CSV table of C-alpha atoms and ligand atoms in Angstrom, one decimal:
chain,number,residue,atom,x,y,z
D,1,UNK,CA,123.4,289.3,197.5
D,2,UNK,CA,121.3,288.8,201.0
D,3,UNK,CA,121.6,285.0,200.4
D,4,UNK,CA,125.3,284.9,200.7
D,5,UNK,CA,125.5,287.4,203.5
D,6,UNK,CA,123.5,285.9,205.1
D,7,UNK,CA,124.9,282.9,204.9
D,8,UNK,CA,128.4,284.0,206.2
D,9,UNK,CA,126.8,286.1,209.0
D,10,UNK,CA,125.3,282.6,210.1
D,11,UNK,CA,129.0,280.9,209.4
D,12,UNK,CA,131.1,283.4,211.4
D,13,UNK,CA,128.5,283.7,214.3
D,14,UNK,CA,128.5,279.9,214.9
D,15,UNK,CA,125.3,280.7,217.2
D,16,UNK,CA,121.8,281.9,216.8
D,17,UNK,CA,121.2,285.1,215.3
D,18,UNK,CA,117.8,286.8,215.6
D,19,UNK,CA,115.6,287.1,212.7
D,20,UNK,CA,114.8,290.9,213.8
D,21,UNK,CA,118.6,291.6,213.7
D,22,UNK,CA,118.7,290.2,210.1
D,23,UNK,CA,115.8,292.4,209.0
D,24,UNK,CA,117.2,295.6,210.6
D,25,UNK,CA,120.2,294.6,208.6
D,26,UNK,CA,119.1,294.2,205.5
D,27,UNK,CA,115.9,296.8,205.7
D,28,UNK,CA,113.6,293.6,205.0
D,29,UNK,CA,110.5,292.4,206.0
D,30,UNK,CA,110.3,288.9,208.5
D,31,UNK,CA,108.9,287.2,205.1
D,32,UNK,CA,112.1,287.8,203.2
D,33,UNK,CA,114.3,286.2,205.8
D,34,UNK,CA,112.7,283.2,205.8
D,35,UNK,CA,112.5,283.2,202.3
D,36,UNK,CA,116.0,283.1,201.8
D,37,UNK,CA,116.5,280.7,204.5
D,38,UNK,CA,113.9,278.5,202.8
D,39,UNK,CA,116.1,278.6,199.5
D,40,UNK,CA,119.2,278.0,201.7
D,41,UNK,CA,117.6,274.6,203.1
D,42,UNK,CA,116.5,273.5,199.5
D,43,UNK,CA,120.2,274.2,199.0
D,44,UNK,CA,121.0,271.7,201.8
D,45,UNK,CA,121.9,273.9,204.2
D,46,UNK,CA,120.6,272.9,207.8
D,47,UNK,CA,119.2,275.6,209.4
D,48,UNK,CA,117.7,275.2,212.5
D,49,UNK,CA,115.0,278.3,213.8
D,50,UNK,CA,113.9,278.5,217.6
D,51,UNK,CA,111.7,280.8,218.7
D,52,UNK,CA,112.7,283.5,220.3
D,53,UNK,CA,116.0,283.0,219.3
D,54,UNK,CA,116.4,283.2,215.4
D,55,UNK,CA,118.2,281.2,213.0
D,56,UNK,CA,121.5,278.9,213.4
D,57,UNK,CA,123.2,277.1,210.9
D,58,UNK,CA,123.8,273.2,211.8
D,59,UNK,CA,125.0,271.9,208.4
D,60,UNK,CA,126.9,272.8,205.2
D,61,UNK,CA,126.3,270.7,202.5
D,62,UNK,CA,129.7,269.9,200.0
D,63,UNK,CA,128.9,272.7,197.3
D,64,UNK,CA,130.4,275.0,195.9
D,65,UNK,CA,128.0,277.2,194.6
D,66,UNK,CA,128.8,280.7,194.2
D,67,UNK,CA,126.8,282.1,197.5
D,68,UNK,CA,128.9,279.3,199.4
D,69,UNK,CA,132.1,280.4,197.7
D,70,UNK,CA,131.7,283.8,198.2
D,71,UNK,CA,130.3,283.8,201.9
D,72,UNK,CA,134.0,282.3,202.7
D,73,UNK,CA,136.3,284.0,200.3
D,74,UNK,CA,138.1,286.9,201.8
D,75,UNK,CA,140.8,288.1,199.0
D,76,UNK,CA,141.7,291.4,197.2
D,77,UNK,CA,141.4,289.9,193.7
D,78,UNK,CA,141.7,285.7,193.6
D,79,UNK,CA,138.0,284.6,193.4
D,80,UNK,CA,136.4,287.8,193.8
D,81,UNK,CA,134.5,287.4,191.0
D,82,UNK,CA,132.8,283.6,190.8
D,83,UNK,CA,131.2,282.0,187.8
D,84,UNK,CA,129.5,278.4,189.4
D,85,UNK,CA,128.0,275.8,186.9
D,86,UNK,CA,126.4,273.1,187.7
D,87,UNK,CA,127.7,271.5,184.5
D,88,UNK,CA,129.6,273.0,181.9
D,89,UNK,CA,131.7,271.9,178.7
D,90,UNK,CA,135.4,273.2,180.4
D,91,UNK,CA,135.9,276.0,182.9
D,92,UNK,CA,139.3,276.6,180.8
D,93,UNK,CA,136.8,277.6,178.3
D,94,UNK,CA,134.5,279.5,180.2
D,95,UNK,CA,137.0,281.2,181.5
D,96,UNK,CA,138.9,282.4,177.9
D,97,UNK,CA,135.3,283.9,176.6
D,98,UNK,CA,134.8,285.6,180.5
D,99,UNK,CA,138.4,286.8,179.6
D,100,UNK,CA,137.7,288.1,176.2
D,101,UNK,CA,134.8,289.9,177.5
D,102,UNK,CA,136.6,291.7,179.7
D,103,UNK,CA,135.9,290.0,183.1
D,104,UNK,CA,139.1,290.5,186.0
D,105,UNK,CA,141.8,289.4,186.6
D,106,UNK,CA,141.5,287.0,189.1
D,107,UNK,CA,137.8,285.8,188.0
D,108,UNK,CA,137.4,282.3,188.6
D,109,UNK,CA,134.9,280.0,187.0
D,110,UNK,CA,134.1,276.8,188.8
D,111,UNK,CA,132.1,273.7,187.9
D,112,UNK,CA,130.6,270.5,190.0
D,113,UNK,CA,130.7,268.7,186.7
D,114,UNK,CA,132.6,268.5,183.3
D,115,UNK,CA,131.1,267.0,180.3
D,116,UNK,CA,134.4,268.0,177.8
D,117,UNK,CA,137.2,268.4,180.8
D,118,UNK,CA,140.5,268.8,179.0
D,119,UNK,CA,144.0,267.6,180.3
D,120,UNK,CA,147.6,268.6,178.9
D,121,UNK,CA,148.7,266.7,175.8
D,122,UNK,CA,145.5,266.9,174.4
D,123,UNK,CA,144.1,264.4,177.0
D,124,UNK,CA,140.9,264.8,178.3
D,125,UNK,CA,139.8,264.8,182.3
D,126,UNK,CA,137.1,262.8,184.0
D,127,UNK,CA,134.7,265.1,185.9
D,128,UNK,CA,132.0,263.3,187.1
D,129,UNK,CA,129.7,265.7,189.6
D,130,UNK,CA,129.3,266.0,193.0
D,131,UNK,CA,133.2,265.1,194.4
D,132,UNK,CA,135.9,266.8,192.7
D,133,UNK,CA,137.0,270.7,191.9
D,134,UNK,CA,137.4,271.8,188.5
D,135,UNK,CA,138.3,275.8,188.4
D,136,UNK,CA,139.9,278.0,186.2
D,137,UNK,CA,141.2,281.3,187.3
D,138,UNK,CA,141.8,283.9,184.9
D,139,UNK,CA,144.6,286.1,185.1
D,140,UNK,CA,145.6,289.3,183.5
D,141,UNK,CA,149.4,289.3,184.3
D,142,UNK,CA,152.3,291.9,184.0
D,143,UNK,CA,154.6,289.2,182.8
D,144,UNK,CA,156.7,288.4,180.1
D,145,UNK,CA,155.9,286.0,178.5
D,146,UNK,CA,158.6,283.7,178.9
D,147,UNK,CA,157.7,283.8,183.1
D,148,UNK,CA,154.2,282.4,182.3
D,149,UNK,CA,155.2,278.9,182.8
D,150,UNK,CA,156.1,280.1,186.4
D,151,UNK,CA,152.6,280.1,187.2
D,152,UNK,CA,151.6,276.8,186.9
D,153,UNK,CA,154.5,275.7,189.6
D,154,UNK,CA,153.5,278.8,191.6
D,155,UNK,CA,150.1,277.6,191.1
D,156,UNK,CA,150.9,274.0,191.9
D,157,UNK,CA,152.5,275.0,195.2
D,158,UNK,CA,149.3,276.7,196.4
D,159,UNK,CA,147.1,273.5,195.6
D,160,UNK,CA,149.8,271.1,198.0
D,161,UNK,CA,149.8,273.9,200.9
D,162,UNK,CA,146.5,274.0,200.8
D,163,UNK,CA,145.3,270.1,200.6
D,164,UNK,CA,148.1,270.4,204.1
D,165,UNK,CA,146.4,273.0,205.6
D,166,UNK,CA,142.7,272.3,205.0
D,167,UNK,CA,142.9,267.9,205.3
D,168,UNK,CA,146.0,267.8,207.0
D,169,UNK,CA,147.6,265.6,204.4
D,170,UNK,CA,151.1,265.4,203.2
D,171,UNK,CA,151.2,266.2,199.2
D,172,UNK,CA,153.7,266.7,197.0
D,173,UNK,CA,154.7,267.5,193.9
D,174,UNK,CA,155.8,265.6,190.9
D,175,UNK,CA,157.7,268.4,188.7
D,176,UNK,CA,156.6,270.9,187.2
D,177,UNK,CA,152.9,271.0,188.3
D,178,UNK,CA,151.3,267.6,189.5
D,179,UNK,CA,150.1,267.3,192.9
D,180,UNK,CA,150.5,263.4,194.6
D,181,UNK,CA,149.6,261.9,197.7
D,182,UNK,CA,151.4,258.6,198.4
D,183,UNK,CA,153.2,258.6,194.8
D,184,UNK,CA,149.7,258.9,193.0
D,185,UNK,CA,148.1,262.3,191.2
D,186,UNK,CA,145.1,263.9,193.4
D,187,UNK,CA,145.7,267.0,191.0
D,188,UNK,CA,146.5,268.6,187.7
D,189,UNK,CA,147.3,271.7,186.4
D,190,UNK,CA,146.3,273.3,182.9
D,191,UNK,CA,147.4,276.6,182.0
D,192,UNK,CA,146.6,278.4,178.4
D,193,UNK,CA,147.6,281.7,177.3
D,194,UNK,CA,145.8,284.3,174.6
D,195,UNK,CA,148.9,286.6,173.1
D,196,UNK,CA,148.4,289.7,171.4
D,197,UNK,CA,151.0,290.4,168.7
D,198,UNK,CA,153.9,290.9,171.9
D,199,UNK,CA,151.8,291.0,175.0
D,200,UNK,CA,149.8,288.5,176.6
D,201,UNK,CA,146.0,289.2,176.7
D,202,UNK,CA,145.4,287.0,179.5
D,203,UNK,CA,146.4,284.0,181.0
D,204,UNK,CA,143.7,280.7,182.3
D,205,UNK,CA,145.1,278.3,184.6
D,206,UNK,CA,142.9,275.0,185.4
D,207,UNK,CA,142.9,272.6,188.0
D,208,UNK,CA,141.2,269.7,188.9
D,209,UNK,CA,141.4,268.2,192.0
D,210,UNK,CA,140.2,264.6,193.2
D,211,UNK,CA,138.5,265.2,196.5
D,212,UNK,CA,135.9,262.6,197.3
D,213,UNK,CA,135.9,260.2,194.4
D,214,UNK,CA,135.4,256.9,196.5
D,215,UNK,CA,137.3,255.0,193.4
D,216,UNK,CA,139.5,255.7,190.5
D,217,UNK,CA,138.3,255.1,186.8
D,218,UNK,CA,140.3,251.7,185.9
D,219,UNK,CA,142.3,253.1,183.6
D,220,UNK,CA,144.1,255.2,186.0
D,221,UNK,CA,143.8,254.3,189.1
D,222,UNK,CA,147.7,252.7,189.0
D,223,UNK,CA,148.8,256.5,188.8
D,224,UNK,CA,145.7,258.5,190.6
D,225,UNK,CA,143.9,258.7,193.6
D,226,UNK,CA,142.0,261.1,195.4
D,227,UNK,CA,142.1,263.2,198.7
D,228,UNK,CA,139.3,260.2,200.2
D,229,UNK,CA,141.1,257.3,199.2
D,230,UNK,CA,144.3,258.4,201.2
D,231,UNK,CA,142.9,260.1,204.0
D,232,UNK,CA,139.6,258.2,204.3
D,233,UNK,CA,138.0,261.4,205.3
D,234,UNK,CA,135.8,263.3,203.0
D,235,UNK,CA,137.0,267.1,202.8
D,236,UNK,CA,134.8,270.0,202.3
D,237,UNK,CA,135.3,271.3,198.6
D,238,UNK,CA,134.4,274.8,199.5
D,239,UNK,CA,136.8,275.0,202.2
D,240,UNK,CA,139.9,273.7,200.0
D,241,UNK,CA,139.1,275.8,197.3
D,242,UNK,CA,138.5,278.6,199.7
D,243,UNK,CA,142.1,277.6,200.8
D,244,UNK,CA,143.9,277.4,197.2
D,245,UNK,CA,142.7,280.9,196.3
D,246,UNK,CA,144.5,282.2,199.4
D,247,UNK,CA,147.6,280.8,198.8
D,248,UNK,CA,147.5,281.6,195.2
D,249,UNK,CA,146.9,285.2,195.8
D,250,UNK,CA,149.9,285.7,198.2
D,251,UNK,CA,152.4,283.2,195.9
D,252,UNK,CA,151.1,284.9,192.9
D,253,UNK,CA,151.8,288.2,194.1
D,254,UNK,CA,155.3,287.6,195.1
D,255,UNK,CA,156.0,285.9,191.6
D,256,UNK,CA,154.9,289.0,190.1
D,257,UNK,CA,157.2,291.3,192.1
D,258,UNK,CA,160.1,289.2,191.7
D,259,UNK,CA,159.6,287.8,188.3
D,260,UNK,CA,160.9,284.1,189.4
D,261,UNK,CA,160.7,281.9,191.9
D,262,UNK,CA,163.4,282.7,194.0
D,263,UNK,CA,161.6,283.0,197.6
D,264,UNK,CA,159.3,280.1,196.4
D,265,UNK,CA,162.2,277.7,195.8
D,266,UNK,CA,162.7,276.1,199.3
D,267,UNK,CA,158.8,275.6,199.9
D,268,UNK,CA,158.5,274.4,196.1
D,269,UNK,CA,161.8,272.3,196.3
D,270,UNK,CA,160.5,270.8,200.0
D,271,UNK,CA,157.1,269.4,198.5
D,272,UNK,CA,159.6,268.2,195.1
D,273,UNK,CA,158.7,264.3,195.4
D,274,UNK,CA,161.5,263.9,192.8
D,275,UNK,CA,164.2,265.4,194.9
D,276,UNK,CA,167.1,263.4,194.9
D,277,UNK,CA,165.6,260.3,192.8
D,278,UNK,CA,166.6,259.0,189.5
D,279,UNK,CA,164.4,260.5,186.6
D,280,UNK,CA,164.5,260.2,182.8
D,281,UNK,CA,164.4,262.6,180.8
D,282,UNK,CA,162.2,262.8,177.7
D,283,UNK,CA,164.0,265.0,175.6
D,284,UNK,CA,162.9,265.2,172.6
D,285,UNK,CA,167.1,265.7,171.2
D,286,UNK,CA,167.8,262.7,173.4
D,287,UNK,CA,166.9,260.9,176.5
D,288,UNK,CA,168.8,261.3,179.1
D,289,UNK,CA,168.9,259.8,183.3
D,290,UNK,CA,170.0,261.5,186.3
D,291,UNK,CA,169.3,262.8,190.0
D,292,UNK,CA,166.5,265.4,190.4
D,293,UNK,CA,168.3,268.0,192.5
D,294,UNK,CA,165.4,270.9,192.8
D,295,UNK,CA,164.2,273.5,190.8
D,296,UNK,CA,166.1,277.1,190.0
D,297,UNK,CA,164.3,280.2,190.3
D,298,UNK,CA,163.0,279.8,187.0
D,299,UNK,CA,161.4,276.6,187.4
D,300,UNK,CA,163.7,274.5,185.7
D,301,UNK,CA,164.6,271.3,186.6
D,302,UNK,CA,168.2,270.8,187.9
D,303,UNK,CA,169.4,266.8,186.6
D,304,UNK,CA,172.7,266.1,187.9
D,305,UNK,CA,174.0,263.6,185.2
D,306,UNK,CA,176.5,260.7,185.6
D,307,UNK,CA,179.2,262.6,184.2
D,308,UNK,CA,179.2,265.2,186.3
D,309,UNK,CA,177.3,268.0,184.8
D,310,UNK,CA,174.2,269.7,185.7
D,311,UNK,CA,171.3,269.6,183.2
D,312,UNK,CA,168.4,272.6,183.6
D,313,UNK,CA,165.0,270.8,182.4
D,314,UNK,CA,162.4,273.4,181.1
D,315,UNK,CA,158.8,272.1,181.8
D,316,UNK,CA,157.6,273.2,178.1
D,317,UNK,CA,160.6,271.0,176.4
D,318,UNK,CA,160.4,267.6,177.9
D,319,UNK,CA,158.4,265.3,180.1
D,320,UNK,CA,159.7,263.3,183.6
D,321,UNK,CA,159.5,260.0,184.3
D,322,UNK,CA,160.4,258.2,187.8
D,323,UNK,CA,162.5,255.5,187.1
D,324,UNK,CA,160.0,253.6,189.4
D,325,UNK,CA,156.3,253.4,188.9
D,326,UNK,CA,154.6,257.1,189.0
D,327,UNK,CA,157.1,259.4,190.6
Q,1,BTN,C1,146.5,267.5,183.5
Q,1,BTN,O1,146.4,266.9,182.4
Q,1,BTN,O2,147.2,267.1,184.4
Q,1,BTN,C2,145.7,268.8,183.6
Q,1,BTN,C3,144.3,268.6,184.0
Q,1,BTN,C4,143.5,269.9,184.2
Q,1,BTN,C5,142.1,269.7,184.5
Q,1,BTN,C6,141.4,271.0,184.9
Q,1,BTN,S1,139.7,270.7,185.5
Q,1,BTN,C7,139.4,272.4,185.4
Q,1,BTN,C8,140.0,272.9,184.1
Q,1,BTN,N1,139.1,272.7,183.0
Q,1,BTN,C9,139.5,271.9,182.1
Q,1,BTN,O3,138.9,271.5,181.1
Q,1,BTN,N2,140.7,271.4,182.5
Q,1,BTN,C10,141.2,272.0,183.8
């Protein structure tokens, strides 16, 4: 689309750029230049013109519309393909019907607003507009199906380098797939899988992130926060996005080849904000306490017991609690 090229000529040029050059570019006419940089402005891009000089863009406003998300995005497959709603029920669901209509792997449907957000454990997730990311990426996998659980870590681990990389902030993760800042979820993680008979059809994995909420819902602001309240800088949500999709693409690709998590482990296991703390574990056969050592290639959770022995926690099974507060 000419909106969104133009809009990342603009972006990577960082100066003025002629309107002649755009026309010659896109074999238009003057009056469909400035069309499209009329729509950008109702957008709430600032775009200033000067004679003689063309067009420069001055401000981004925080969207993430599909022209802005795909002016940035740069990948082979992860967000090639972008479904933006302004509001939808849940992306997770978007994304199963795009999936079952074919769309590819790596399509990702994102929303500025939720009105049925789902969590794990049948929960539901507050997604109020205009601050927070909620995407689903769907994912047409040669796994097993066994491995699929793999994603969501492999996925988590994307979501913490990138919050470091794109607000310069410190996150962690609370095992298996919770991103934290300062002890307290910014992010979480749901991943759903069609099955066919033996073979997975396709796999949706959903994340919402609090970016700029300015304060928590009551209810949960003891065990969540977002990316503002700890930084007290507001991020740009295109840009982080931008950012997860990288690293999911190069993670997600080296899970695939390997099958497991083995050259993720010492990245995953650094962020680990339960590494070497007491946890509990909710097993459904019995609880039990110990020390989180790290996870194994598989994603399991090593728990060194008092007696001794080492306990590997799958993610599906049980749940973790800190002994202390959140983590
Ligand atoms: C959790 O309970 O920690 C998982 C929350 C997952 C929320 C995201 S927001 C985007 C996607 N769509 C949904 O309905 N849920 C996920």
């Amino acid at each position: 689309m000419m909106k969104t090229e133009i809009l990342k000529l603009l972006r990577e040029s960082g100066d003025y750029i002629s309107g002649q050059e755009l026309c010659s570019k896109f074999g238009v006419s003057r009056t469909a230049v400035w069309k499209v940089m009329n729509q950008l402005k109702e957008e709430g891009y600032g775009i200033e013109a000067v004679k003689n000089k063309g067009y420069r863009l001055e401000i981004t406003p925080d969207v993430l519309s599909s022209s802005e998300l795909k002016s940035r995005i740069r990948n082979r497959w992860a967000g090639r393909d972008i479904y933006y709603y302004e509001e939808t029920g849940s992306t997770n669901i978007d994304a199963k019907r795009l999936g079952e209509e074919g769309a590819a792997h790596g399509t990702v449907v994102v929303a500025d607003k939720q009105n049925a957000g789902r969590g794990r454990r049948g929960r539901s997730w507050e997604s109020p507009a205009g601050k927070d990311i909620y995407f689903t990426i769907l994912l047409r996998p040669e796994l097993a199906p066994d491995k699929v659980s793999g994603l969501t870590l492999v996925m988590a681990l994307s979501v913490t380098e990138a919050v470091k990389g794109c607000c310069g902030q410190e996150a962690g993760i609370k095992w298996p797939n919770d991103v934290v800042l300062n002890g307290k979820k910014i992010c979480g993680i749901l991943t759903e899988m069609t099955m066919e008979t033996d073979y997975i059809q396709h796999i949706v994995i959903g994340v919402g992130i609090n970016v700029n909420l300015d304060a928590m819902p009551e209810e949960i602001a003891q065990t969540a926060t977002s990316i503002l309240l700890e930084s007290g800088k507001k991020t740009a949500r295109a840009e982080l996005l931008q950012k997860v999709l990288e690293r999911f693409e190069i993670n997600y690709e080296i899970y695939e080849k390997d099958q497991d998590l083995s050259r993720m482990l010492e990245a995953y296991n650094g962020y680990l904000v339960n590494r070497d703390r007491q946890v509990r574990v909710l097993d459904p056969k019995g609880e039990f306490e110990g020390i989180a050592r790290g996870i194994n290639a598989s994603g399991e959770l090593l728990v060194e017991t008092p007696d001794g022995k080492t306990a590997e926690v799958y993610a599906g099974e049980v749940s973790v609690r800190g002994i202390y507060g959140y983590v």
